[in-house]
Coordinates of C-alpha atoms in Angstrom, one line a residue:
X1 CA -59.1 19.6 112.5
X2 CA -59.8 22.6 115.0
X3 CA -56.9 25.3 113.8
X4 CA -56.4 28.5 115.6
X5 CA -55.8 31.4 112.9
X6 CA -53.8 34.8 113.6
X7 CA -54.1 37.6 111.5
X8 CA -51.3 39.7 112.8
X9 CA -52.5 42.6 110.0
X10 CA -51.1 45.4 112.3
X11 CA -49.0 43.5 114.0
X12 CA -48.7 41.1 117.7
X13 CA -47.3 41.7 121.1
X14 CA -47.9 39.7 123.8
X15 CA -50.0 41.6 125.5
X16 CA -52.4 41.3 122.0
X17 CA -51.7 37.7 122.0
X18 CA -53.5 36.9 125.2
X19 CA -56.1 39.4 124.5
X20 CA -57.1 37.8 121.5
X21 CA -56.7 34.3 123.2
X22 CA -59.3 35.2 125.7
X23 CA -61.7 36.8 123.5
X24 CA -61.3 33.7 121.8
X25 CA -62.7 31.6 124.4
X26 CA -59.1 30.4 126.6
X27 CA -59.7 30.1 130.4
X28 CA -59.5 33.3 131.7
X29 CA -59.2 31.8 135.3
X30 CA -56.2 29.8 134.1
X31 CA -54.6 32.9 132.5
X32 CA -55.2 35.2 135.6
X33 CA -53.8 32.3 137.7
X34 CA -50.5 31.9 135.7
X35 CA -49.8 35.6 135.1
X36 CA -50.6 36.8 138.8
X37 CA -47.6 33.8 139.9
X38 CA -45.3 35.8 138.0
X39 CA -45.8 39.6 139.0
X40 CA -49.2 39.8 140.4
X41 CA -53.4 40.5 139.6
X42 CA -53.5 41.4 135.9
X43 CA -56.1 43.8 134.4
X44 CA -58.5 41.9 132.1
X45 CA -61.2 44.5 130.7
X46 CA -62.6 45.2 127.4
X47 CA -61.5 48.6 125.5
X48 CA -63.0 50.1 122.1
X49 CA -60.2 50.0 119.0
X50 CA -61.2 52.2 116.0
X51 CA -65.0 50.6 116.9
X52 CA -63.9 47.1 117.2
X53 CA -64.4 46.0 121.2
X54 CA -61.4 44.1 121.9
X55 CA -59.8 42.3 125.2
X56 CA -57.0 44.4 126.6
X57 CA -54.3 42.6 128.8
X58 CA -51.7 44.8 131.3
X59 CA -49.5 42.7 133.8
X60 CA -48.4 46.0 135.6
X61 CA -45.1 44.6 136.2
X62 CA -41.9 46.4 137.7
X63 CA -39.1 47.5 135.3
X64 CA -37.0 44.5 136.3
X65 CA -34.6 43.1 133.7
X66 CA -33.1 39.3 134.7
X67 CA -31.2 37.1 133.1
X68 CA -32.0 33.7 131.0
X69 CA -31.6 31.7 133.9
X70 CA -33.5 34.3 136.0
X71 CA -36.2 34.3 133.5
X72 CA -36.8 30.2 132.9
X73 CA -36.5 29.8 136.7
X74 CA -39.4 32.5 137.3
X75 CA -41.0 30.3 134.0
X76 CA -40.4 27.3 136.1
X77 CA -42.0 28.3 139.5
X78 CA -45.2 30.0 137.7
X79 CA -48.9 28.2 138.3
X80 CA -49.4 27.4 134.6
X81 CA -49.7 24.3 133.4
X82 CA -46.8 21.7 133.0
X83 CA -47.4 22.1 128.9
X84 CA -47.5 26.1 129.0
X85 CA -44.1 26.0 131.2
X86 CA -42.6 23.9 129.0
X87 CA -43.7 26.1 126.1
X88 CA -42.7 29.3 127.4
X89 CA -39.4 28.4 128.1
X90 CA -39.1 27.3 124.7
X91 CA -40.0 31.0 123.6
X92 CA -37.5 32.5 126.1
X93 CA -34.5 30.1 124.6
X94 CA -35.7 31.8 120.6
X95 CA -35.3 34.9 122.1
X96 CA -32.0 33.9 124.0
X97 CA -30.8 32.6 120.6
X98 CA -31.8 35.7 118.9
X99 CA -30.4 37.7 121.0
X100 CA -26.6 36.1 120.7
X101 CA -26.8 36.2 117.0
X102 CA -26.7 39.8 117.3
X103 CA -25.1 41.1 120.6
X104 CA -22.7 37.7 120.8
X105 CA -22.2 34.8 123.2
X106 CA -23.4 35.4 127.0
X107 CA -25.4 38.2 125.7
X108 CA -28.3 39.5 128.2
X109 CA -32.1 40.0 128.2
X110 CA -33.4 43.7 128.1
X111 CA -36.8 44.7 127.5
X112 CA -37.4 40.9 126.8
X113 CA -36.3 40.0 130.2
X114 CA -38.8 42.7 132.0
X115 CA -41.3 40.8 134.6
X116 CA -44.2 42.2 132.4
X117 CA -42.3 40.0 129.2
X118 CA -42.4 37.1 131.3
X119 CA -46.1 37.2 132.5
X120 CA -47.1 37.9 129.0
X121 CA -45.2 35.3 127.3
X122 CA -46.6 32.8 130.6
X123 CA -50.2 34.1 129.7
X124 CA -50.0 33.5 126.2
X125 CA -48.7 30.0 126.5
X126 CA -51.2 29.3 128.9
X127 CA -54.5 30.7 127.2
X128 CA -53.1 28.9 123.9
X129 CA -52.8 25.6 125.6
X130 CA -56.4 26.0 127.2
X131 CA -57.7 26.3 123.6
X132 CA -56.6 22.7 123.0
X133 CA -56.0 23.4 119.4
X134 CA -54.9 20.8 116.5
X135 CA -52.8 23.3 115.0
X136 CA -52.0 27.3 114.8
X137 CA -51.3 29.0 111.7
X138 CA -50.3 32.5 111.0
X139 CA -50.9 34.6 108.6
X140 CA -48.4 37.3 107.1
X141 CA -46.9 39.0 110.4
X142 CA -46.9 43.8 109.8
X143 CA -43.3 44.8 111.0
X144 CA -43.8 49.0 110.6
X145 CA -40.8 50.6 109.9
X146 CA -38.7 53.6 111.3
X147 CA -36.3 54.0 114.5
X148 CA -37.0 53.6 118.1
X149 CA -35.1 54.2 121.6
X150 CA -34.1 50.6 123.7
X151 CA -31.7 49.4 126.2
X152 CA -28.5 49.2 123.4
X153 CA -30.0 52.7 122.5
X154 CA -31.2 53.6 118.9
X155 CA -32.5 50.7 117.0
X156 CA -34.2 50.6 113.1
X157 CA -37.8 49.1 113.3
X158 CA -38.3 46.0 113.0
X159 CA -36.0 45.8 116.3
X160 CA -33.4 43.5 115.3
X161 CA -34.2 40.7 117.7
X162 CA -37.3 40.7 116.0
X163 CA -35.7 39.9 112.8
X164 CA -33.8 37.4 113.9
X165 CA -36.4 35.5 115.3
X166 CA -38.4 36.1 112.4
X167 CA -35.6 34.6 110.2
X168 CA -35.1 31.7 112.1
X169 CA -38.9 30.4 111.8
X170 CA -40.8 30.3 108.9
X171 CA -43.5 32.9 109.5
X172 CA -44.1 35.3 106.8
X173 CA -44.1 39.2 106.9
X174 CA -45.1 42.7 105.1
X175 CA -43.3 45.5 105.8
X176 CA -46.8 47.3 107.3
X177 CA -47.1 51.0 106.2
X178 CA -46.8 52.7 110.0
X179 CA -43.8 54.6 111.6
X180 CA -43.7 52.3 114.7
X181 CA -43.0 49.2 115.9
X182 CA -45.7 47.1 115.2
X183 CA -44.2 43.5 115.6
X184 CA -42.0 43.0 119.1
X185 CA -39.9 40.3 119.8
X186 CA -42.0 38.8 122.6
X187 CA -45.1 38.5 119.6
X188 CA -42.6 37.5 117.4
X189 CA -41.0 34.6 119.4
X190 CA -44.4 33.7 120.6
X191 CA -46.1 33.6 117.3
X192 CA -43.3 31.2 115.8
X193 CA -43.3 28.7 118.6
X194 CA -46.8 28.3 118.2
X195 CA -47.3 28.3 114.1
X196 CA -47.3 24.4 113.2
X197 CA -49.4 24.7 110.0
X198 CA -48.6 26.8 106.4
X199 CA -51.8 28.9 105.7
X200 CA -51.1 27.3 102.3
X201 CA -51.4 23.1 103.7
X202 CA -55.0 24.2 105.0
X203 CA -58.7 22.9 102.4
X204 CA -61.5 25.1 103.5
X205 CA -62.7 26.1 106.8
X206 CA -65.7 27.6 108.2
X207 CA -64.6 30.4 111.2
X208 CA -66.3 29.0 114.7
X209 CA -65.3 31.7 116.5
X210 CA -63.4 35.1 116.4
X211 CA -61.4 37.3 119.0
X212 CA -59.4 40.4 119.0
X213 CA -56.6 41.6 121.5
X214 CA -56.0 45.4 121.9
X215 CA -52.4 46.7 121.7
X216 CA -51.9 49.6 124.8
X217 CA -52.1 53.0 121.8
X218 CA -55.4 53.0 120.5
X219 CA -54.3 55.6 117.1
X220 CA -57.2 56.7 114.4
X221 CA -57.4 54.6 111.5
X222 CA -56.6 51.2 111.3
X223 CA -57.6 49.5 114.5
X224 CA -54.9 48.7 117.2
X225 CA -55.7 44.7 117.4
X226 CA -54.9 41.2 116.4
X227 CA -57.2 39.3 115.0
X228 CA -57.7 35.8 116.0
X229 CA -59.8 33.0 114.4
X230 CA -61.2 29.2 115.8
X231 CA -60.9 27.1 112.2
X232 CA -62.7 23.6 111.6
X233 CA -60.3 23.4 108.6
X234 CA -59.4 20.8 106.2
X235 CA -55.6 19.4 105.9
X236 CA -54.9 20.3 102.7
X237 CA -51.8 17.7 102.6
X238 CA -50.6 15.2 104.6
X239 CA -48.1 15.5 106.6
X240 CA -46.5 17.1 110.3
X241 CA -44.0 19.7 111.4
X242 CA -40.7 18.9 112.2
X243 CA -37.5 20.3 113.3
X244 CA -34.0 18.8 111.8
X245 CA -31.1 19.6 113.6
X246 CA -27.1 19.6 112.4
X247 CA -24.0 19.4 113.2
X248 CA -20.2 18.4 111.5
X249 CA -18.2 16.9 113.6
X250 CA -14.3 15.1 112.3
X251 CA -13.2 13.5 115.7
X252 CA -15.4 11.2 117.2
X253 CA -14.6 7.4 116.7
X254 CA -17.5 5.5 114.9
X255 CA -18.6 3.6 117.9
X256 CA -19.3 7.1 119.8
X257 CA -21.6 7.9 116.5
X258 CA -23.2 4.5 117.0
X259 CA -23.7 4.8 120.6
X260 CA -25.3 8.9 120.2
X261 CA -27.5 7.7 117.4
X262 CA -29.1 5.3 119.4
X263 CA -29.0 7.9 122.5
X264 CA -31.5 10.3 120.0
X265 CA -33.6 7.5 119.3
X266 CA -34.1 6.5 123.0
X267 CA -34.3 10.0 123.6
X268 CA -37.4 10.8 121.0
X269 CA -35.8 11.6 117.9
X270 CA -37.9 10.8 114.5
X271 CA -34.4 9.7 112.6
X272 CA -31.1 10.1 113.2
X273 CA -28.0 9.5 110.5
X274 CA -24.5 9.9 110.4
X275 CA -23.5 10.8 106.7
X276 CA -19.7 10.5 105.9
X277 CA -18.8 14.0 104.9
X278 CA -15.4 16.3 103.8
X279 CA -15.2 19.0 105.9
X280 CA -12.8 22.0 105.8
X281 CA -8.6 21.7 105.0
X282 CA -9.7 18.0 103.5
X283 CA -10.6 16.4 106.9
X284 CA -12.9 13.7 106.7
X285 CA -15.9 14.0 109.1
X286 CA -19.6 13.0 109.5
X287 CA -22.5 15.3 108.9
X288 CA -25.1 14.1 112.1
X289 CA -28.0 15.0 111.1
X290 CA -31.6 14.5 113.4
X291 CA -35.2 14.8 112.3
X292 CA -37.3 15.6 115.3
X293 CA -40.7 17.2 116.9
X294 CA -40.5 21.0 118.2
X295 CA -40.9 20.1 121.8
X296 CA -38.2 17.4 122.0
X297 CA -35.7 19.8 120.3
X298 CA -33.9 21.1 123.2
X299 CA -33.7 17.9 124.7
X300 CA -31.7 16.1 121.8
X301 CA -29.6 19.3 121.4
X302 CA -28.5 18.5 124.8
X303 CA -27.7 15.1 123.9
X304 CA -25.8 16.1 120.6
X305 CA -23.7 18.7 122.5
X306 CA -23.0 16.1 125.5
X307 CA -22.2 12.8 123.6
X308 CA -20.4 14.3 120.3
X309 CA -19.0 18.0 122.0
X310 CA -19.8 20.1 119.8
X311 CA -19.4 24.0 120.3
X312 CA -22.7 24.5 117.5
X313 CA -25.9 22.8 116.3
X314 CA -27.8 24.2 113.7
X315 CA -31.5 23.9 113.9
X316 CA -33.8 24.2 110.9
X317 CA -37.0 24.6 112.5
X318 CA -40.8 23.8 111.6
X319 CA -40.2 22.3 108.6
X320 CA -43.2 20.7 106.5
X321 CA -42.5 16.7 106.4
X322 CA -44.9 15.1 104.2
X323 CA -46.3 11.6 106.0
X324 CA -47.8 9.0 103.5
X325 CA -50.9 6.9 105.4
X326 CA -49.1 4.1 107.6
X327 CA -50.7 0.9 108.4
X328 CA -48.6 -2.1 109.9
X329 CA -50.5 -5.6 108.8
X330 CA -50.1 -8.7 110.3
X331 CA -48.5 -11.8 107.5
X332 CA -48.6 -15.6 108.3
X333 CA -45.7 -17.4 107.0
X334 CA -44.5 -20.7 107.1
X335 CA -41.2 -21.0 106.8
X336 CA -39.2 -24.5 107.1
X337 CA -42.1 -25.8 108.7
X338 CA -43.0 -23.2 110.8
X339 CA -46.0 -21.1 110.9
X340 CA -44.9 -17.5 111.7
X341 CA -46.6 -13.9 112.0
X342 CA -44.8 -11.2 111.4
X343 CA -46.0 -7.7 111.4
X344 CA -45.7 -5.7 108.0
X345 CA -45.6 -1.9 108.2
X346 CA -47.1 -0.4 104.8
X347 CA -47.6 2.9 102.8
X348 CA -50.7 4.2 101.4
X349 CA -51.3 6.7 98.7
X350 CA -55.2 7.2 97.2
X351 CA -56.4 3.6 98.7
X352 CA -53.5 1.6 97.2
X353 CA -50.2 -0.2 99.2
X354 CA -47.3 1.7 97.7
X355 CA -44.6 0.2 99.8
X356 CA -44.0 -3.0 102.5
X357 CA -41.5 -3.9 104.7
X358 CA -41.1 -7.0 107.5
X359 CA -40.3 -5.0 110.3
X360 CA -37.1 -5.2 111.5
X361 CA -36.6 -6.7 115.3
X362 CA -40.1 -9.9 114.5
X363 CA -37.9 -10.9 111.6
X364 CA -34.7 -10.6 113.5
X365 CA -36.3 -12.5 116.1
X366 CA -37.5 -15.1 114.1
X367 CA -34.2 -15.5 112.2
X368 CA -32.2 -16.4 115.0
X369 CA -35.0 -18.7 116.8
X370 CA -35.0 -20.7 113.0
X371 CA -31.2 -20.5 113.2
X372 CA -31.4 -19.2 109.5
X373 CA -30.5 -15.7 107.5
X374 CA -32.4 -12.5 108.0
X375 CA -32.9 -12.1 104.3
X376 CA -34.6 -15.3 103.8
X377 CA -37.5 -14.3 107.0
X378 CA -37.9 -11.2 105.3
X379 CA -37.9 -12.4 101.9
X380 CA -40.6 -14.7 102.9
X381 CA -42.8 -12.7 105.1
X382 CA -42.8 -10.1 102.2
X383 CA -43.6 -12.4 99.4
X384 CA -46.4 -13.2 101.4
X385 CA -47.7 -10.2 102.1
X386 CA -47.4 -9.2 98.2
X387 CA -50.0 -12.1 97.2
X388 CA -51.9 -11.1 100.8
X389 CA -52.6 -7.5 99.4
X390 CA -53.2 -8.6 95.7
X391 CA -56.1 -10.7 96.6
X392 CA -57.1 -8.1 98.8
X393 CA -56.9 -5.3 95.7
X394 CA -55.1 -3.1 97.8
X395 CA -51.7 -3.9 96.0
X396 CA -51.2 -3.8 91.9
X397 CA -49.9 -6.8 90.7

């Protein structure tokens, strides 16, 4: 698999994170094209960091600070691409999140609602998705340390919207050993929307290509960049990245659970359950709990909050799902005279079956055209699938 690597060892902005993009190889062309919809021509130009040559990114944007629904229109109406849009507004609603967890509900956008925020984090989604990557790790994110001077006034470094965006993904840090900011909460947020692969769930790799974006100070010493790697890697486990979303709920009649279960899975949702639950002064209630992709997230939130009414939904994001190998195998059956073929969906571990099942709506089907129990199709149909897979020597018997 082709993995992009960031080495964020002094730290990401979004400024970096294009630069590094570009020197990577991303469409420069499509990058100029989304950034100058937002506030107009970037400057693109190569600059020397502590004798690394690095790209160097600057949107000379206005000092304009909008709101959320300022900032994903302006997201909306940009010339990136339908998958960049959809990704930078995802970034914008981490650091809209993070943001209310510190400053409270309706709280607005400062620095990270400037036009030059917006053309970055546009940028960055767009050079990443020119890349056409399988995956993007990142590697343990320098935060710096010490006090700086913002919009709410006086702040400790790492700003605190940075560490709540930080705690709500699951990108690692170090503490970094500079007196400045070296992580900001545009890097931050963009760096955990893209991160879909551990560092640690990667086999070797051989580096195809390596690029370096230039933060705007250019101190002696340790070089003013983030470093950016092209990976062909190895998957070191099986498996995807999921988010899993949560909320209680104790008035809501069972047929309204039934009903926005189905809603989630029509709506893209990996699994969605209902567990019985006791909730606070003894109330009985239902834990509704839903297992789903990063990009569909917002979407079944929407759902959840609409069909239940719920005032909170707690999402557990990018967590590491391990996916046995999944075949589905077509059985012939006869049953009661009748030849039938029913499709079988199976799990593989080291070139064995470890699990069968009749799926659910053939069997169904065929259960009420033979006018006879469900249990008895499936029964059937798995039976003969067992002796199927022990000829085959797929299947222990």
């Amino acid at each position: 698999m082709n993995v992009l690597l960031f080495d964020p060892f002094n730290g990401a902005a979004g400024d970096m994170i294009i630069g590094s993009l570009l020197d990577l190889g991303a469409d420069e062309g499509l990058v100029r094209a989304a950034m100058r919809s937002v506030v107009g021509e970037p400057t693109i130009e190569r600059v020397d960091r502590s004798g690394i040559r690095a790209v160097q990114v600057r949107a000379h944007a206005p000092v304009d600070h909008r709101t959320l629904d300022e900032v994903l229109d302006r997201v909306a109406e940009s010339d990136a691409p339908a998958g960049a849009r959809e990704m930078a507004r995802r970034v914008f609603l981490r650091i809209h999140r993070a943001e209310e967890s510190i400053h409270g509900t309706g709280a607005h956008f400062h620095e990270v609602g400037a036009d030059d925020a917006v053309a970055d984090v546009v940028g960055a989604c767009t050079a990443l998705h020119s890349l056409d990557v399988d995956g993007v790790t990142v590697l343990p994110v320098a935060l710096g340390r010490g006090f700086a001077v913002g919009a709410h006034g006086t702040f400790p470094i790492p700003a605190p919207a940075t560490v709540a965006i930080l705690a709500g993904s699951d990108l690692r840090t170090v503490p970094g050993d500079e007196e400045r900011e070296l992580c900001t909460p545009t890097g931050a947020a963009l760096l955990a929307e893209f991160s879909t692969v551990r560092p640690e769930d990667l086999g070797p790799a051989a580096i195809r290509a390596v690029g370096y974006g230039a933060g705007s100070r250019n101190p002696r010493g340790r070089p003013n960049v983030l470093r950016s790697m092209l990976l062909a890697a190895e998957e070191r486990a099986g498996g995807d990245r999921v988010d899993i979303l949560e909320t209680n709920v104790d008035d809501v009649t069972g047929e309204a659970l039934a009903y926005t279960i189905n809603r989630l899975m029509e709506e893209g949702a990996r699994d969605a359950s209902a567990i019985p639950v006791v909730m606070k002064k003894g109330r009985s209630g239902h834990l509704v709990r839903v297992v789903c992709c990063p990009d569909a997230t917002d979407r079944l939130v929407g759902v959840m909050g609409a069909e239940l009414g719920t005032l909170g939904i707690r999402c557990i994001p990018m967590v590491h799902r391990a996916v046995a190998e999944r075949t589905v195998e077509q059985v012939t059956v006869s049953i009661r005279g009748r030849e039938l073929a029913v499709d079988v969906k199976c799990g593989w571990s080291g070139g064995k079956i470890t699990s069968f099942k009749a799926e659910y709506e053939q069997a169904a089907a065929c259960a009420r055209d033979l006018g006879i129990p469900l249990r008895e199709v499936t029964g059937a149909v798995e039976a003969a699938a067992r002796r199927l897979f022990i000829e085959r020597g797929v299947l222990a018997p």
